[in-house]
Amino acid sequence: MSFSAETKNELARVLSENHCCSVTELAALVRLAGSIQIVGYKKLNLKITTELNSVARKIFKLLKNNFGINTTISVNKNQVLKRNNSYVLMVTSEMGAENLLKELGILAPGDGFYTVNKVPKDLIKHDECARAFIRGAFLGSGSISDPGKTYHMEFVTNNEDFAISLKDFINSLGFNCKIVARKNNYVVYIKESEQISDLLSIIGAHNALLSLQNTKIVKAMRNNVNRIVNCETANLSKTVNAAVRQVENIRLIQETIGISSLPENLQEIASLRLEYEDL
């Protein structure tokens, strides 16, 4: 299992005690993992898709406990390239998909279906709600690279306005996210290891945080050892090269004018160098 999947499994077990935080987390999950299907006049269905069973179960609980919506989880087996199965939850119009999307701040209130492409700040009552929203966003479309290879954490969305809003929201908490376009999507990402650690702490991924910190320590120790070895190797090479040049110069003198023509102190050191070439 990848480091990203392990992190999501850990976050899927984090349940907020406050109703407002649960709603906020669900809002981010639905916004980034859901899609709207028009099924008739003023009727639509909400389809939520994830590759992790643990995340699907969390969405199921959030829908049931906070909105009284009992949906089902279906499994789509993916035989192409041996990719993981996907888990799908469907909230139909009869279940109240329209009202749900409006309460989550995804559809604008009133008649008609108009999406709101920004972070629903009206739902975010306090700091814990902010953490819950980022946690839901990561569960919905986030990923994190194995820290043993590189430091990279990202959130993927297909809407540029929402990407900008999400970036600004996370940055308002003291981070430095950036946005890059990738095919038809917009990626909000962080690359600094310290900021990734802080963000994992905020959303409650403490095991992932410890794993990242341990990896950083091992990498730092390995880099220090490599620097010391490289330094010692360089110094040794310089010493050996200097000794070889000295021996060559002394033998040249010996073959031409003779060592006896040198001052006494140089005669002594020249003789010692020839006698102990490896020192």
Tab-separated table of C-alpha atoms in Angstrom, residues 20 35 40 54 63 73 77 79 85 103 109 115 124 143 158 162 194 197 202 205 208 217 228 235 247 264 271:
chain	number	residue	atom	x	y	z
A	20	CYS	CA	-20.516	21.516	11.994
A	35	SER	CA	-19.975	14.588	-9.688
A	40	GLY	CA	-34.577	15.185	-15.398
A	54	SER	CA	-12.236	3.202	4.222
A	63	LEU	CA	-24.313	11.118	5.109
A	73	ILE	CA	-21.737	1.483	-1.689
A	77	LYS	CA	-14.003	-3.558	-10.694
A	79	GLN	CA	-9.526	-4.643	-15.041
A	85	ASN	CA	-11.348	-1.001	-7.721
A	103	GLU	CA	-26.492	22.680	2.452
A	109	PRO	CA	-29.487	28.605	-2.868
A	115	THR	CA	-22.407	25.652	-8.644
A	124	ILE	CA	-16.502	26.991	8.689
A	143	SER	CA	-2.221	12.615	-2.479
A	158	ASN	CA	-11.057	20.401	-12.253
A	162	PHE	CA	-12.099	26.529	-6.674
A	194	GLU	CA	8.218	21.334	7.120
A	197	SER	CA	4.518	18.084	8.310
A	202	ILE	CA	-3.434	19.989	11.352
A	205	ALA	CA	-2.558	12.368	10.237
A	208	ALA	CA	1.939	9.749	8.694
A	217	ILE	CA	16.016	11.963	10.187
A	228	ILE	CA	31.947	13.188	5.836
A	235	ASN	CA	41.524	14.796	1.705
A	247	VAL	CA	58.594	11.082	-4.580
A	264	GLU	CA	70.966	19.140	4.961
A	271	SER	CA	65.528	10.387	2.352
